[in-house]
mmCIF file of C-alpha atoms in Angstrom:
data_model
loop_
_atom_site.group_PDB
_atom_site.id
_atom_site.type_symbol
_atom_site.label_atom_id
_atom_site.label_comp_id
_atom_site.label_asym_id
_atom_site.label_seq_id
_atom_site.Cartn_x
_atom_site.Cartn_y
_atom_site.Cartn_z
ATOM 1 C CA MET A 1 -0.075 0.134 0.032
ATOM 2 C CA ARG A 2 0.991 3.369 -0.781
ATOM 3 C CA PRO A 3 -0.595 6.859 0.300
ATOM 4 C CA LEU A 4 -3.412 7.794 -2.066
ATOM 5 C CA GLU A 5 -2.757 4.898 -4.668
ATOM 6 C CA PRO A 6 -6.120 3.758 -6.077
ATOM 7 C CA VAL A 7 -7.677 0.402 -5.812
ATOM 8 C CA THR A 8 -9.704 -1.337 -8.702
ATOM 9 C CA SER A 9 -13.310 -1.468 -8.337
ATOM 10 C CA LYS A 10 -12.961 -5.451 -7.711
ATOM 11 C CA GLN A 11 -10.437 -4.798 -5.132
ATOM 12 C CA ARG A 12 -12.618 -2.237 -3.550
ATOM 13 C CA ALA A 13 -15.529 -4.805 -3.428
ATOM 14 C CA ALA A 14 -13.385 -7.616 -1.868
ATOM 15 C CA TYR A 15 -11.948 -5.497 0.992
ATOM 16 C CA GLY A 16 -15.227 -4.439 1.623
ATOM 17 C CA LEU A 17 -16.735 -7.819 1.888
ATOM 18 C CA ALA A 18 -13.724 -8.824 4.007
ATOM 19 C CA PHE A 19 -14.428 -6.509 6.546
ATOM 20 C CA PHE A 20 -18.073 -7.647 7.013
ATOM 21 C CA VAL A 21 -16.849 -11.169 6.985
ATOM 22 C CA LEU A 22 -14.182 -10.475 9.801
ATOM 23 C CA PHE A 23 -16.849 -8.546 11.829
ATOM 24 C CA VAL A 24 -19.626 -11.468 11.763
ATOM 25 C CA ALA A 25 -16.578 -14.003 12.581
ATOM 26 C CA VAL A 26 -15.641 -11.877 15.611
ATOM 27 C CA TRP A 27 -19.330 -11.616 16.726
ATOM 28 C CA ALA A 28 -19.693 -15.298 16.059
ATOM 29 C CA TRP A 29 -16.696 -16.322 18.206
ATOM 30 C CA ALA A 30 -17.696 -13.790 20.939
ATOM 31 C CA THR A 31 -21.444 -15.244 21.293
ATOM 32 C CA PHE A 32 -20.898 -18.845 20.489
ATOM 33 C CA GLY A 33 -17.798 -19.044 22.692
ATOM 34 C CA GLY A 34 -19.655 -17.818 25.631
ATOM 35 C CA TYR A 35 -17.582 -14.773 25.864
ATOM 36 C CA VAL A 36 -20.815 -12.356 25.876
ATOM 37 C CA SER A 37 -24.046 -13.558 27.614
ATOM 38 C CA LYS A 38 -26.850 -13.985 25.132
ATOM 39 C CA THR A 39 -29.018 -11.655 27.037
ATOM 40 C CA PHE A 40 -26.703 -8.664 26.043
ATOM 41 C CA LEU A 41 -25.821 -9.830 22.482
ATOM 42 C CA ALA A 42 -27.680 -12.559 20.492
ATOM 43 C CA ASN A 43 -25.684 -14.882 18.341
ATOM 44 C CA PRO A 44 -25.681 -14.531 14.179
ATOM 45 C CA VAL A 45 -27.800 -17.571 13.830
ATOM 46 C CA THR A 46 -30.457 -16.589 16.724
ATOM 47 C CA MET A 47 -30.654 -13.255 15.404
ATOM 48 C CA LEU A 48 -31.543 -14.489 11.593
ATOM 49 C CA HIS A 49 -34.060 -16.792 13.095
ATOM 50 C CA GLU A 50 -35.567 -13.746 15.123
ATOM 51 C CA GLY A 51 -35.510 -11.808 12.001
ATOM 52 C CA TRP A 52 -37.317 -14.506 9.921
ATOM 53 C CA GLU A 53 -40.165 -14.473 12.551
ATOM 54 C CA LEU A 54 -40.398 -10.905 12.461
ATOM 55 C CA LEU A 55 -40.978 -10.841 8.952
ATOM 56 C CA VAL A 56 -43.271 -13.863 8.661
ATOM 57 C CA GLN A 57 -45.265 -13.721 11.656
ATOM 58 C CA HIS A 58 -45.389 -10.008 12.886
ATOM 59 C CA GLY A 59 -45.656 -8.191 9.498
ATOM 60 C CA PHE A 60 -42.062 -6.571 9.921
ATOM 61 C CA LEU A 61 -42.254 -5.681 6.270
ATOM 62 C CA PHE A 62 -45.146 -3.317 6.930
ATOM 63 C CA ASP A 63 -42.435 -1.539 9.327
ATOM 64 C CA ILE A 64 -39.801 -1.326 6.958
ATOM 65 C CA GLY A 65 -42.256 0.411 4.460
ATOM 66 C CA MET A 66 -43.328 2.494 6.941
ATOM 67 C CA THR A 67 -39.933 3.708 7.841
ATOM 68 C CA ILE A 68 -38.882 4.239 4.270
ATOM 69 C CA TRP A 69 -41.816 6.300 3.800
ATOM 70 C CA ARG A 70 -41.182 8.531 6.494
ATOM 71 C CA VAL A 71 -37.422 8.874 5.468
ATOM 72 C CA VAL A 72 -38.197 9.712 1.863
ATOM 73 C CA GLY A 73 -41.041 11.954 2.902
ATOM 74 C CA GLY A 74 -39.231 13.895 5.196
ATOM 75 C CA PHE A 75 -36.163 14.295 3.126
ATOM 76 C CA VAL A 76 -37.967 15.356 0.150
ATOM 77 C CA LEU A 77 -39.799 18.017 1.869
ATOM 78 C CA ALA A 78 -36.402 19.333 3.378
ATOM 79 C CA ALA A 79 -34.605 19.032 -0.267
ATOM 80 C CA ILE A 80 -37.619 21.113 -1.987
ATOM 81 C CA ILE A 81 -37.055 24.002 0.422
ATOM 82 C CA ALA A 82 -33.393 23.745 1.468
ATOM 83 C CA VAL A 83 -31.570 23.374 -1.999
ATOM 84 C CA PRO A 84 -33.444 27.038 -3.594
ATOM 85 C CA LEU A 85 -32.578 28.636 -0.265
ATOM 86 C CA GLY A 86 -29.214 27.585 -0.374
ATOM 87 C CA VAL A 87 -28.912 28.463 -4.209
ATOM 88 C CA LEU A 88 -29.900 31.927 -3.576
ATOM 89 C CA MET A 89 -27.763 32.294 -0.216
ATOM 90 C CA GLY A 90 -24.415 31.289 -2.127
ATOM 91 C CA ALA A 91 -25.479 33.529 -5.293
ATOM 92 C CA TYR A 92 -26.552 36.569 -3.703
ATOM 93 C CA LYS A 93 -24.546 37.713 -0.494
ATOM 94 C CA PRO A 94 -27.243 40.176 1.017
ATOM 95 C CA ILE A 95 -29.391 37.070 0.998
ATOM 96 C CA GLU A 96 -26.565 35.066 2.821
ATOM 97 C CA ALA A 97 -25.886 37.884 5.485
ATOM 98 C CA PHE A 98 -29.520 37.837 6.397
ATOM 99 C CA LEU A 99 -29.946 33.893 6.542
ATOM 100 C CA GLU A 100 -26.739 32.607 7.333
ATOM 101 C CA PRO A 101 -26.717 33.531 11.364
ATOM 102 C CA PHE A 102 -30.248 31.777 11.855
ATOM 103 C CA VAL A 103 -29.242 28.860 9.722
ATOM 104 C CA SER A 104 -25.974 28.345 11.368
ATOM 105 C CA PHE A 105 -27.817 28.557 14.746
ATOM 106 C CA ALA A 106 -30.604 26.343 13.652
ATOM 107 C CA ARG A 107 -28.460 23.365 12.452
ATOM 108 C CA TYR A 108 -26.564 22.962 15.863
ATOM 109 C CA LEU A 109 -30.085 21.981 17.229
ATOM 110 C CA PRO A 110 -30.643 18.460 17.661
ATOM 111 C CA ALA A 111 -34.118 17.271 15.801
ATOM 112 C CA SER A 112 -34.736 14.816 18.826
ATOM 113 C CA ALA A 113 -35.162 18.053 21.213
ATOM 114 C CA PHE A 114 -38.212 19.289 19.028
ATOM 115 C CA ILE A 115 -39.941 15.885 19.491
ATOM 116 C CA PRO A 116 -42.232 17.218 22.911
ATOM 117 C CA LEU A 117 -43.157 20.094 21.073
ATOM 118 C CA LEU A 118 -43.704 18.570 17.658
ATOM 119 C CA ILE A 119 -45.960 16.038 19.382
ATOM 120 C CA LEU A 120 -47.832 18.785 21.000
ATOM 121 C CA TRP A 121 -48.235 20.607 17.726
ATOM 122 C CA ALA A 122 -48.862 17.849 15.292
ATOM 123 C CA GLY A 123 -49.729 14.872 17.730
ATOM 124 C CA ILE A 124 -47.970 11.539 17.187
ATOM 125 C CA GLY A 125 -49.020 10.656 13.623
ATOM 126 C CA GLU A 126 -47.061 10.799 10.632
ATOM 127 C CA LEU A 127 -46.544 14.582 10.310
ATOM 128 C CA GLN A 128 -44.670 14.593 13.465
ATOM 129 C CA LYS A 129 -42.365 12.167 12.129
ATOM 130 C CA LEU A 130 -41.955 13.755 8.959
ATOM 131 C CA LEU A 131 -41.298 16.985 10.476
ATOM 132 C CA VAL A 132 -38.333 15.588 12.932
ATOM 133 C CA ILE A 133 -36.616 14.551 9.724
ATOM 134 C CA PHE A 134 -37.388 17.645 7.839
ATOM 135 C CA ILE A 135 -35.854 19.820 10.963
ATOM 136 C CA GLY A 136 -33.007 17.448 11.166
ATOM 137 C CA SER A 137 -31.996 17.789 7.382
ATOM 138 C CA VAL A 138 -33.262 21.241 6.118
ATOM 139 C CA PHE A 139 -30.786 23.694 8.022
ATOM 140 C CA GLN A 140 -27.807 21.119 7.253
ATOM 141 C CA VAL A 141 -28.608 21.129 3.366
ATOM 142 C CA ILE A 142 -29.274 25.097 3.172
ATOM 143 C CA LEU A 143 -25.575 25.834 4.663
ATOM 144 C CA MET A 144 -23.776 23.033 2.584
ATOM 145 C CA VAL A 145 -25.579 24.150 -0.641
ATOM 146 C CA ALA A 146 -24.777 27.826 0.016
ATOM 147 C CA VAL A 147 -21.057 26.932 0.638
ATOM 148 C CA THR A 148 -20.942 24.958 -2.620
ATOM 149 C CA VAL A 149 -22.513 27.633 -4.772
ATOM 150 C CA GLY A 150 -20.537 30.380 -3.371
ATOM 151 C CA ASN A 151 -17.390 28.375 -4.199
ATOM 152 C CA THR A 152 -18.029 28.528 -7.909
ATOM 153 C CA ARG A 153 -15.052 29.575 -9.917
ATOM 154 C CA ARG A 154 -14.883 33.058 -10.276
ATOM 155 C CA ASP A 155 -13.381 33.148 -13.908
ATOM 156 C CA LEU A 156 -16.652 31.155 -15.032
ATOM 157 C CA VAL A 157 -18.753 33.733 -14.155
ATOM 158 C CA GLU A 158 -16.565 36.496 -15.277
ATOM 159 C CA ALA A 159 -16.425 34.440 -18.813
ATOM 160 C CA ALA A 160 -20.396 34.418 -18.501
ATOM 161 C CA TYR A 161 -20.784 37.945 -18.035
ATOM 162 C CA THR A 162 -17.773 38.954 -20.933
ATOM 163 C CA LEU A 163 -20.148 36.892 -23.331
ATOM 164 C CA GLY A 164 -23.160 38.967 -22.534
ATOM 165 C CA ALA A 165 -24.984 36.788 -19.716
ATOM 166 C CA LYS A 166 -27.591 38.446 -17.427
ATOM 167 C CA ASP A 167 -27.634 37.615 -13.677
ATOM 168 C CA SER A 168 -30.461 34.944 -14.075
ATOM 169 C CA GLY A 169 -28.293 33.460 -16.909
ATOM 170 C CA ILE A 170 -25.366 33.615 -14.280
ATOM 171 C CA ILE A 171 -27.438 31.078 -11.942
ATOM 172 C CA GLY A 172 -29.194 28.998 -14.730
ATOM 173 C CA ARG A 173 -25.896 28.796 -17.061
ATOM 174 C CA VAL A 174 -23.054 28.911 -14.666
ATOM 175 C CA LEU A 175 -23.520 28.297 -10.868
ATOM 176 C CA LEU A 176 -26.306 25.761 -10.911
ATOM 177 C CA PRO A 177 -24.192 23.425 -13.844
ATOM 178 C CA SER A 178 -21.054 23.654 -11.678
ATOM 179 C CA SER A 179 -22.607 22.971 -8.231
ATOM 180 C CA ALA A 180 -25.290 20.307 -9.046
ATOM 181 C CA PRO A 181 -22.872 17.532 -9.057
ATOM 182 C CA ASP A 182 -21.678 18.650 -5.570
ATOM 183 C CA ILE A 183 -25.298 19.268 -4.415
ATOM 184 C CA ALA A 184 -26.331 15.868 -5.248
ATOM 185 C CA GLU A 185 -23.773 14.491 -3.452
ATOM 186 C CA ILE A 186 -24.725 16.522 -0.304
ATOM 187 C CA LEU A 187 -28.109 15.447 -0.723
ATOM 188 C CA ARG A 188 -26.648 11.595 -0.812
ATOM 189 C CA LEU A 189 -24.684 12.477 2.429
ATOM 190 C CA VAL A 190 -27.788 14.153 4.191
ATOM 191 C CA LEU A 191 -30.008 11.233 3.534
ATOM 192 C CA GLY A 192 -27.978 9.098 5.456
ATOM 193 C CA TRP A 193 -28.530 11.452 8.510
ATOM 194 C CA ALA A 194 -31.946 11.055 7.966
ATOM 195 C CA TRP A 195 -32.269 7.668 9.001
ATOM 196 C CA THR A 196 -30.993 8.460 12.269
ATOM 197 C CA TYR A 197 -33.753 11.096 12.679
ATOM 198 C CA VAL A 198 -36.478 8.943 11.657
ATOM 199 C CA ILE A 199 -35.383 6.131 14.229
ATOM 200 C CA VAL A 200 -35.457 8.762 16.923
ATOM 201 C CA ALA A 201 -38.747 9.737 15.785
ATOM 202 C CA GLU A 202 -40.154 6.384 16.112
ATOM 203 C CA LEU A 203 -38.865 5.270 19.325
ATOM 204 C CA ILE A 204 -41.392 7.870 20.952
ATOM 205 C CA GLY A 205 -45.311 7.599 20.219
ATOM 206 C CA SER A 206 -45.139 5.382 17.684
ATOM 207 C CA SER A 207 -47.023 2.193 16.391
ATOM 208 C CA SER A 208 -45.194 1.115 13.365
ATOM 209 C CA GLY A 209 -41.713 1.422 11.896
ATOM 210 C CA ILE A 210 -38.493 -0.094 12.755
ATOM 211 C CA GLY A 211 -37.929 2.148 15.749
ATOM 212 C CA HIS A 212 -40.983 1.151 17.191
ATOM 213 C CA MET A 213 -40.056 -2.749 16.567
ATOM 214 C CA ILE A 214 -36.748 -1.664 18.663
ATOM 215 C CA THR A 215 -38.465 -0.317 21.392
ATOM 216 C CA ASP A 216 -40.856 -3.579 21.860
ATOM 217 C CA SER A 217 -37.868 -5.715 21.434
ATOM 218 C CA GLN A 218 -36.165 -3.747 23.839
ATOM 219 C CA ALA A 219 -38.573 -4.227 26.611
ATOM 220 C CA LEU A 220 -38.791 -8.135 25.882
ATOM 221 C CA LEU A 221 -34.652 -8.117 26.164
ATOM 222 C CA ASN A 222 -34.945 -9.652 22.579
ATOM 223 C CA THR A 223 -31.590 -8.583 21.437
ATOM 224 C CA GLY A 224 -31.783 -10.703 18.269
ATOM 225 C CA GLN A 225 -34.602 -8.639 17.228
ATOM 226 C CA ILE A 226 -33.058 -5.337 17.608
ATOM 227 C CA ILE A 227 -29.885 -6.436 15.974
ATOM 228 C CA PHE A 228 -31.870 -7.656 12.874
ATOM 229 C CA GLY A 229 -33.489 -3.988 13.031
ATOM 230 C CA ILE A 230 -30.287 -2.413 12.936
ATOM 231 C CA ILE A 231 -28.787 -4.505 10.433
ATOM 232 C CA VAL A 232 -32.029 -3.739 8.076
ATOM 233 C CA ILE A 233 -31.337 -0.249 8.554
ATOM 234 C CA GLY A 234 -27.874 -0.495 7.623
ATOM 235 C CA LEU A 235 -28.824 -2.316 4.363
ATOM 236 C CA ILE A 236 -31.404 -0.217 3.352
ATOM 237 C CA GLY A 237 -28.939 2.677 4.000
ATOM 238 C CA LEU A 238 -26.299 0.967 1.856
ATOM 239 C CA ILE A 239 -28.358 0.180 -1.067
ATOM 240 C CA SER A 240 -30.083 3.624 -0.938
ATOM 241 C CA ASP A 241 -26.402 5.073 -0.869
ATOM 242 C CA PHE A 242 -25.179 2.836 -3.986
ATOM 243 C CA LEU A 243 -28.357 3.747 -5.908
ATOM 244 C CA PHE A 244 -27.909 7.584 -5.363
ATOM 245 C CA LYS A 245 -23.908 7.325 -6.507
ATOM 246 C CA ALA A 246 -25.335 5.602 -9.822
ATOM 247 C CA PHE A 247 -27.986 8.174 -10.458
ATOM 248 C CA ASN A 248 -25.399 10.819 -9.779
ATOM 249 C CA ALA A 249 -23.013 9.241 -12.238
ATOM 250 C CA TRP A 250 -25.429 9.149 -14.578
ATOM 251 C CA LEU A 251 -26.900 12.496 -14.192
ATOM 252 C CA PHE A 252 -23.583 14.351 -13.912
ATOM 253 C CA PRO A 253 -21.359 12.564 -16.291
ATOM 254 C CA TRP A 254 -18.978 15.612 -16.718
ATOM 255 C CA LYS A 255 -18.281 15.415 -12.861
ATOM 256 C CA LEU A 256 -16.416 12.064 -13.682
ATOM 257 C CA ALA A 257 -14.545 13.386 -16.962
#
């Protein structure tokens, strides 16, 4: 190995798979060997058995679907509002000066702290959970998009003005095409954060979802089901991450050129 020396796609996949194999091997060694009590950590076989029971007997597929719907719904709402605001902040410095202090303040507020207020305002239905994800995502996206748009190369902007572009043309023909690949990458990263917010939202006042299942399993000391729920979240997140990467590569091929 050498610093910054690239690896092939096959090597990357092999290294990634090797880590998961090693992780499961250590887990199996610790649990089957009796080094960790099954009360605190179920072994891999028990976890799979409990997960199968969840899927077949307890309708866990419905919980998975509800959680995915909440993540996608809250995240899309945040993106619809955050991306245009971030573009405006990055493009126009007066707007940035007006909004940045509040956005910088709000992005440090934990979304979980709003749950009691959101329950009072929106009840314990779907709106409350969507708002938790929205609050946890929107301010992060606004600020990151604003920074990305604001860092657009000045020579591109000056060249567009020299060629007779108007202000609206600068945004539509220079700032957005230049920043779009990075904005898509920002959305991919924040989508991962949205998964942490939805589980927190489902731990309180929820009758469905993966977080609700984990809470019920905790009351029964069923660590197999808890671990299975965590693994399902990770797998869904990994799949969505790969799909997001592939879509970004297809949508913005010039970024890879």
